[in-house]
Short mmCIF file of the C-alpha atoms (twelve columns), coordinates in Angstrom:
data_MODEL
# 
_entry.id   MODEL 
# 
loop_
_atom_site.group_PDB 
_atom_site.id 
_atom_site.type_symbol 
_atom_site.label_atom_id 
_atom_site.label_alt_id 
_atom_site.label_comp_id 
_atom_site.label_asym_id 
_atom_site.label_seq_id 
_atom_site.Cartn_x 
_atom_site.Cartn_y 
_atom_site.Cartn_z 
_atom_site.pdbx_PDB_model_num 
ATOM 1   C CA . UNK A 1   -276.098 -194.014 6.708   1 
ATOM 2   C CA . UNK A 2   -273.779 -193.074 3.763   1 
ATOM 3   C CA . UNK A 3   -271.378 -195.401 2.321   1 
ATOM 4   C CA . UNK A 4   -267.720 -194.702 2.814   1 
ATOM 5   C CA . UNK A 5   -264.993 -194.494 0.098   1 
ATOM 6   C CA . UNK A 6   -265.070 -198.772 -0.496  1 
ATOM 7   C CA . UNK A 7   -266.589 -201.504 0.590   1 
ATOM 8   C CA . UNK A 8   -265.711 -205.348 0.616   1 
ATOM 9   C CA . UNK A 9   -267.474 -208.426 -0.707  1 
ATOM 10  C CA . UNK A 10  -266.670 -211.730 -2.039  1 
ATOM 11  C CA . UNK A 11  -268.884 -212.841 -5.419  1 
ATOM 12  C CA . UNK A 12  -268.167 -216.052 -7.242  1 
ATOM 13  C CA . UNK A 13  -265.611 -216.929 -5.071  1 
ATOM 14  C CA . UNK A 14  -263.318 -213.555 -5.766  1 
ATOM 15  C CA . UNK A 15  -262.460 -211.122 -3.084  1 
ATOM 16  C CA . UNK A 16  -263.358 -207.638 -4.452  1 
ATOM 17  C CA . UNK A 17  -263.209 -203.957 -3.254  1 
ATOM 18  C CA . UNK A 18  -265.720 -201.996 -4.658  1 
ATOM 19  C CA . UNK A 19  -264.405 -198.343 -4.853  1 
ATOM 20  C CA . UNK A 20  -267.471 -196.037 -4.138  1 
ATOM 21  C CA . UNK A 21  -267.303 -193.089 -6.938  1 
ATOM 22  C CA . UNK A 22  -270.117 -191.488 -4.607  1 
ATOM 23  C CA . UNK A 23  -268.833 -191.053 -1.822  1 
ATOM 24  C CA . UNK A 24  -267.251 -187.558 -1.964  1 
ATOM 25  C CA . UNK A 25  -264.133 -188.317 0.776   1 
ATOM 26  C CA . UNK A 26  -262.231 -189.236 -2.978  1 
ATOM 27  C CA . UNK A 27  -260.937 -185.514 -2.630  1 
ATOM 28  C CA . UNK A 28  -257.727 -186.371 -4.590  1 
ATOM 29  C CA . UNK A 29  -257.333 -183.773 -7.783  1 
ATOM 30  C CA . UNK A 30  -258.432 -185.598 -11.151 1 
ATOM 31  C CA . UNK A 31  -258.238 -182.486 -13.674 1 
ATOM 32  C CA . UNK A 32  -258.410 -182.195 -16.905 1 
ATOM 33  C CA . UNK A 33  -255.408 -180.538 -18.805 1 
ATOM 34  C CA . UNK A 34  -256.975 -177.392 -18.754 1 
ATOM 35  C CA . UNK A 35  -257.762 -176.731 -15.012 1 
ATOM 36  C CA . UNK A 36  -260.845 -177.999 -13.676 1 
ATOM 37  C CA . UNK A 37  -262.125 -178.782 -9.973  1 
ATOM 38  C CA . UNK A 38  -262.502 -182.183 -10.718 1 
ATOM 39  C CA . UNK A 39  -261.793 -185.261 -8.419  1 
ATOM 40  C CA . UNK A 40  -261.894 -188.268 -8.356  1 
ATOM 41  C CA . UNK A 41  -265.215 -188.776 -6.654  1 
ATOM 42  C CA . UNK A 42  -266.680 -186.406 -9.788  1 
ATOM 43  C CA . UNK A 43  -264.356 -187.664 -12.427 1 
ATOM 44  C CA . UNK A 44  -262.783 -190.639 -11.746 1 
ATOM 45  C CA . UNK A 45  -264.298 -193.468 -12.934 1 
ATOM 46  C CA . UNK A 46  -261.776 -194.726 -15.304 1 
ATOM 47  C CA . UNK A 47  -259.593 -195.130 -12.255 1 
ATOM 48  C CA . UNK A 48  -261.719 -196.477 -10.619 1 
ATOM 49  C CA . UNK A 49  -262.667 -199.385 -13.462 1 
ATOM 50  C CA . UNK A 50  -259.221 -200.109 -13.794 1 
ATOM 51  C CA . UNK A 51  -258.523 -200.833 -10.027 1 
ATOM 52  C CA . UNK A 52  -261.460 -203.079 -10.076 1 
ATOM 53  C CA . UNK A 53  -260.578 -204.767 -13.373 1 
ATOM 54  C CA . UNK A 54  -256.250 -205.486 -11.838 1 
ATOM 55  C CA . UNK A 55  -258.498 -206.920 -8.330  1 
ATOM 56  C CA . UNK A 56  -260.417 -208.586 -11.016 1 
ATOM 57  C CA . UNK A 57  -257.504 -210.651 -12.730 1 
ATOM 58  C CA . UNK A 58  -254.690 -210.633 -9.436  1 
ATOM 59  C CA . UNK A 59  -256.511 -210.583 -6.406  1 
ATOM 60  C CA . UNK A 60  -254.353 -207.360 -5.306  1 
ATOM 61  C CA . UNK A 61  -255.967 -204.381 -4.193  1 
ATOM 62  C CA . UNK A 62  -254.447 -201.103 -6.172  1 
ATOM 63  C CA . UNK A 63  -255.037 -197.528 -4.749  1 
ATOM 64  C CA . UNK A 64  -256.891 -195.359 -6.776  1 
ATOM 65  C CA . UNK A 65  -254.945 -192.195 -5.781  1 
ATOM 66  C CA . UNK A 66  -251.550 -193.128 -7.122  1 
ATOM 67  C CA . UNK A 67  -252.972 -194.327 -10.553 1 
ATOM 68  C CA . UNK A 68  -254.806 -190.396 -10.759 1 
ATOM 69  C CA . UNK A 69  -251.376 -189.449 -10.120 1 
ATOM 70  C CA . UNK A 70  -250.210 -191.881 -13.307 1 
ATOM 71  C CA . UNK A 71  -252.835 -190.847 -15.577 1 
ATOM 72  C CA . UNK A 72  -252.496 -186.910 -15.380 1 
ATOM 73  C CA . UNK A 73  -248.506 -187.534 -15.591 1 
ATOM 74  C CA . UNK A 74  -248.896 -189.648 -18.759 1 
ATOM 75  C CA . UNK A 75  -251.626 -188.147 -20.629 1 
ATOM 76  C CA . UNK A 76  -254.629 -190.116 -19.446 1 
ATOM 77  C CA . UNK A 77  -256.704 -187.218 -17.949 1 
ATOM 78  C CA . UNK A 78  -257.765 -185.375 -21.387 1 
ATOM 79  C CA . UNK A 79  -260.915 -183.772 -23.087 1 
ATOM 80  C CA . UNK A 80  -260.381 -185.391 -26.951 1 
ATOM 81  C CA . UNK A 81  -262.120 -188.793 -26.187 1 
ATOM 82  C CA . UNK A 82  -258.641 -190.195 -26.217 1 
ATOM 83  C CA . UNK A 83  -257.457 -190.399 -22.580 1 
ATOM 84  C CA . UNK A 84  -259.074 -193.795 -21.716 1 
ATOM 85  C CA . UNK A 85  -256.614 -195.574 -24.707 1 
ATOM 86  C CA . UNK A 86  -254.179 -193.249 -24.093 1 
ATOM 87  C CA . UNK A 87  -253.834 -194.537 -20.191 1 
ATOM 88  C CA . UNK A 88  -253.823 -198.129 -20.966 1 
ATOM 89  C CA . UNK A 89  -250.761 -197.490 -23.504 1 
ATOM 90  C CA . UNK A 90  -248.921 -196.032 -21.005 1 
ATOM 91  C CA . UNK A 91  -249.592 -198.107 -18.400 1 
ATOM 92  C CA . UNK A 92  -247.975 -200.948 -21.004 1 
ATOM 93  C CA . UNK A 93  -244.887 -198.994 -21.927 1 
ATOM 94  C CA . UNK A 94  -244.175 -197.893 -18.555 1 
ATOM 95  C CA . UNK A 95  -244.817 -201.386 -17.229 1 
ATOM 96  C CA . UNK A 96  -247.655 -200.753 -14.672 1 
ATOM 97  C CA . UNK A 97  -249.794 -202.996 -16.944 1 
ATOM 98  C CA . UNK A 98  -248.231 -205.896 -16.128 1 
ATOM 99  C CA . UNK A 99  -248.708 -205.319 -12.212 1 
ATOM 100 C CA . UNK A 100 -252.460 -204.598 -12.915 1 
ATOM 101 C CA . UNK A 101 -252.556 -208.122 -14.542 1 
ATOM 102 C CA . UNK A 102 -253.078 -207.265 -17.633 1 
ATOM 103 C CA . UNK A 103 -252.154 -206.788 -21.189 1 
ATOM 104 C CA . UNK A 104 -253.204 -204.268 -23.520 1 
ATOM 105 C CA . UNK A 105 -253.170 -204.366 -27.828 1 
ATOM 106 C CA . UNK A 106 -253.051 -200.601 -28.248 1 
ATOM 107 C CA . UNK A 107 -256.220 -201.238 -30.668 1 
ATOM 108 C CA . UNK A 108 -258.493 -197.980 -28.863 1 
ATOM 109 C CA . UNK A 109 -262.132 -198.036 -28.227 1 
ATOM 110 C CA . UNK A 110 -264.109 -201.317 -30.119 1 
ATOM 111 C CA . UNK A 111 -267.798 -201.851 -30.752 1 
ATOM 112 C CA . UNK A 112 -267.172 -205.797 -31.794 1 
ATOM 113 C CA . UNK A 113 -269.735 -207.014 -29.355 1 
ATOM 114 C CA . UNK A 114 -269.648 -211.492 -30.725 1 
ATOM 115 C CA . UNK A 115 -265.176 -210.390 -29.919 1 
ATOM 116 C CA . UNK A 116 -266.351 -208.848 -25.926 1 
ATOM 117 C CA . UNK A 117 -268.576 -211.884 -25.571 1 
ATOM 118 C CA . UNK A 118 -265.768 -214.242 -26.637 1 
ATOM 119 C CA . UNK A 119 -263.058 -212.651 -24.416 1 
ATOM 120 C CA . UNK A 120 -265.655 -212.368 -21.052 1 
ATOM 121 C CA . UNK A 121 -266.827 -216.162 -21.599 1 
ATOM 122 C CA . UNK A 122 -264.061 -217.387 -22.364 1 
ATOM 123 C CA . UNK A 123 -262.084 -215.995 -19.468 1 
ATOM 124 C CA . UNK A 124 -259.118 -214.175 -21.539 1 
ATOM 125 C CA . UNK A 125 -259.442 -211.306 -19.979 1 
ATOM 126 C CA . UNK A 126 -261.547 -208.385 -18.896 1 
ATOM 127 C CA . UNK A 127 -262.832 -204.914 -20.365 1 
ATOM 128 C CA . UNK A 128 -263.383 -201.010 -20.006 1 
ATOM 129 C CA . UNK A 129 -266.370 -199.870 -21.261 1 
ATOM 130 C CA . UNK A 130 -269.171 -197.170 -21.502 1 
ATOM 131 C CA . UNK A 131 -272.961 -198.456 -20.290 1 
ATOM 132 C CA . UNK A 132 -274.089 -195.309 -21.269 1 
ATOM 133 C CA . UNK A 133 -271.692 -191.892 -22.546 1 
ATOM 134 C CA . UNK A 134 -269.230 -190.897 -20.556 1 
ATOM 135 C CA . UNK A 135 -269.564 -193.087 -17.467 1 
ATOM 136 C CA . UNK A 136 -266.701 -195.993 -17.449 1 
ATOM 137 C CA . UNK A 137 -267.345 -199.057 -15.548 1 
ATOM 138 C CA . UNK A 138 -265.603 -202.452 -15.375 1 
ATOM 139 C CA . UNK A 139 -266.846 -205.821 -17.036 1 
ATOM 140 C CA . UNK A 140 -265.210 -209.034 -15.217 1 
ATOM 141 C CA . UNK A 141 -267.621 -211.865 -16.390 1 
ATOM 142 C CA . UNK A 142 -270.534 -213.332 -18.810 1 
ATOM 143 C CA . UNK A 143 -273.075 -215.476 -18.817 1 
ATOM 144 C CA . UNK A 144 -276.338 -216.783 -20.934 1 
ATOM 145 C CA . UNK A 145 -279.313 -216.098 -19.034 1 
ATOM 146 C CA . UNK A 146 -282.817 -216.304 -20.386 1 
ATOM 147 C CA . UNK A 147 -281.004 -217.039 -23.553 1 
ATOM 148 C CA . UNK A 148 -279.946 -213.623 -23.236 1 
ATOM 149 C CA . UNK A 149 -276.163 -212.729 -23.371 1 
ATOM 150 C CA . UNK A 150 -275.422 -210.753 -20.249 1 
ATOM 151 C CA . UNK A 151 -272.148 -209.514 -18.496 1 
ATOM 152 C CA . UNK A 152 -270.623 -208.778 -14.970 1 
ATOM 153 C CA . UNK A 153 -270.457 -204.952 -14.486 1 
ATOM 154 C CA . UNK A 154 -268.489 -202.983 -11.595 1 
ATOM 155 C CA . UNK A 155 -269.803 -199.627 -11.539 1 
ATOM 156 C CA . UNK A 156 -267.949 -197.467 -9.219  1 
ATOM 157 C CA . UNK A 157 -270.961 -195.004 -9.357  1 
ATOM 158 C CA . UNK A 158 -273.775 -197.559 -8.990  1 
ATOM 159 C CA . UNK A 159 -275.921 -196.298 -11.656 1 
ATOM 160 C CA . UNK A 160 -278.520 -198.951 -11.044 1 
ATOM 161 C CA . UNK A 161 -281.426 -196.253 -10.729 1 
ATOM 162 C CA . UNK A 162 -280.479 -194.307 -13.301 1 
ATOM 163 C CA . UNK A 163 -282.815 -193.912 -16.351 1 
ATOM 164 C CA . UNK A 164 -279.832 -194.940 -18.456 1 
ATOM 165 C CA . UNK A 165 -278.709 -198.145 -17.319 1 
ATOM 166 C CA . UNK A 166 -281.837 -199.864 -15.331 1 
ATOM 167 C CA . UNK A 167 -283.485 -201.088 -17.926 1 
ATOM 168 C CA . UNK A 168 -280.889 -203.314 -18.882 1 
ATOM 169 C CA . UNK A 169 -280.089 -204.269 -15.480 1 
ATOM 170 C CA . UNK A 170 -281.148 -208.510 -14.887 1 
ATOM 171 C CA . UNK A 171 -280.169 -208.586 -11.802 1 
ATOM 172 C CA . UNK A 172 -277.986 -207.026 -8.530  1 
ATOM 173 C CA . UNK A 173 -275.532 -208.307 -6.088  1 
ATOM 174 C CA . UNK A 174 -277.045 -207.012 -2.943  1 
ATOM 175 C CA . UNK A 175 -273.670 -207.119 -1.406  1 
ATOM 176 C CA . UNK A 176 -272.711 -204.387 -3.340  1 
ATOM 177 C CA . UNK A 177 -275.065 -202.415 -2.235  1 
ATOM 178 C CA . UNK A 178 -273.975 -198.342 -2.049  1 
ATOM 179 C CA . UNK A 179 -276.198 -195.839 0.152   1 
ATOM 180 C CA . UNK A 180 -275.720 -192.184 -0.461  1 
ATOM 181 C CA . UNK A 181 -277.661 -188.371 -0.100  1 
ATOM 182 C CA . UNK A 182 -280.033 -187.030 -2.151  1 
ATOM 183 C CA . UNK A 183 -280.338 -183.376 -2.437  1 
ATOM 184 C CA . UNK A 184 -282.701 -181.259 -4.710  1 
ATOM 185 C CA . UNK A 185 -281.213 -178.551 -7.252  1 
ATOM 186 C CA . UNK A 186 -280.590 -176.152 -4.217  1 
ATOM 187 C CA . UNK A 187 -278.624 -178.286 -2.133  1 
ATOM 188 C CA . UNK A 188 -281.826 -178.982 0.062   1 
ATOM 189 C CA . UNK A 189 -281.230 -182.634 2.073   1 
ATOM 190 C CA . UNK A 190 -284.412 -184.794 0.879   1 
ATOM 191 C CA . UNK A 191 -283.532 -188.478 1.768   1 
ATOM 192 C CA . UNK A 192 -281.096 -191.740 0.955   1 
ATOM 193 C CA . UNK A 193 -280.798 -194.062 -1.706  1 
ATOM 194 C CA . UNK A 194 -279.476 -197.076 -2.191  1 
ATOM 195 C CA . UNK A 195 -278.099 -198.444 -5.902  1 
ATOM 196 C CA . UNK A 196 -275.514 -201.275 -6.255  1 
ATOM 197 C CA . UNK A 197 -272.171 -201.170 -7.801  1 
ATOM 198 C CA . UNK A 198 -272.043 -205.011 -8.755  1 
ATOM 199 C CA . UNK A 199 -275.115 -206.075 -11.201 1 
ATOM 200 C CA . UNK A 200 -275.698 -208.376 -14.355 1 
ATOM 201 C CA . UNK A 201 -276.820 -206.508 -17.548 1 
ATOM 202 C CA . UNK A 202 -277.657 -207.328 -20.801 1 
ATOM 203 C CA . UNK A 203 -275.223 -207.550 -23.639 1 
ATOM 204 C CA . UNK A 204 -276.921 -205.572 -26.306 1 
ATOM 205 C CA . UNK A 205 -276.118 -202.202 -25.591 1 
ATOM 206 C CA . UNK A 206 -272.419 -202.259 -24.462 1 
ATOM 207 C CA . UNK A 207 -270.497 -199.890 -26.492 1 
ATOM 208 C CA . UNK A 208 -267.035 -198.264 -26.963 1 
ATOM 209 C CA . UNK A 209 -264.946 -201.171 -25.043 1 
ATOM 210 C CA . UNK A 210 -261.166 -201.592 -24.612 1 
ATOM 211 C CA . UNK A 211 -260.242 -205.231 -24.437 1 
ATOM 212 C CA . UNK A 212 -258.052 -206.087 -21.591 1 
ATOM 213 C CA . UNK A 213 -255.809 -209.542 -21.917 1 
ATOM 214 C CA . UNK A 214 -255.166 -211.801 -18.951 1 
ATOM 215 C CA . UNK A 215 -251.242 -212.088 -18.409 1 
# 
């Protein structure tokens, strides 16, 4: 009943492959620079984001493993709050940005919510950005809803349950839809559930964003 390691949908006429953080076949080492067990599936999410936002703007599928492999070789994978900027600069000077579809201003993490809105309706480009701390998801579109500014998000861990995020959730794209295990504190097997990965949320809350510029 789980999901695997992606799925495939179409959604507003795009092609997209949703890379499911949940699914814990993403084995591939993700450490930090002091050595950790983590993985993709625990700790990639930034990869993740980025794959979906290059899909986003080129219609080209990009494997998540070989941009892990980037990142910890170019100083992406820290613990100083930095490696998220740090990533996208390197992915412009070494010329990988340009493959992903994207340009990059080396201007680090912005709270300018009016310049996000601009940039998502307007179609320059996409963003990276935190729903809640430490979780990095992809935002691909806007719209005005209920006279409500609200915005595209690919989560690659489908927080759409989560205390954190589902109250600003307006509404899912049951294509997207990601089934995984629940198990109590103990490791004890006690069901499924299913979130989604693809969902419309409200504006208001988005915070530390890096602005990502259509080529």
């Amino acid at each position: 009943m789980e999901t695997g390691k992606r799925i495939d949908l179409t959604y507003a006429g795009k092609a997209i492959t949703v890379f499911n953080q949940r699914s814990r076949l993403w084995t591939h080492p993700y450490d930090y620079q002091t050595p950790q067990k983590a993985t993709l599936s625990s700790a990639g999410c930034g990869v993740f984001s980025i794959c979906h936002c290059g899909q986003w703007l080129t219609g080209k599928v990009f494997e998540p493993d070989l941009l892990a492999e980037f990142s910890m070789a170019n100083g992406g994978r820290g613990d100083d709050g930095t490696d998220r900027p740090a990533l996208l600069s390197a992915m412009m000077q070494k010329g990988l940005a340009a493959e992903y579809g994207f340009g990059y201003a080396y201007d680090g993490l912005r709270n300018d919510r009016e310049t996000l809105w601009a940039h998502l309706m307007e179609k320059r480009g996409v963003a990276l950005c935190n729903l809640r701390v430490g979780h990095i998801v992809a935002l691909v579109g806007a719209r005005m809803e209920n006279d409500e500014k609200q915005v595209l998000v690919i989560d690659p861990y489908s927080e759409t349950l989560d205390d954190r995020i589902r109250s600003i959730v307006r509404e899912v794209i049951k294509d997207s839809a990601i089934t995984s295990r629940v198990a109590s504190d103990t490791g004890v097997f006690l069901g499924y559930q299913t979130q989604y990965a693809m969902y419309w949320a409200a504006c208001d809350t988005i915070r530390d964003f890096n602005l990502l510029h259509a080529l």
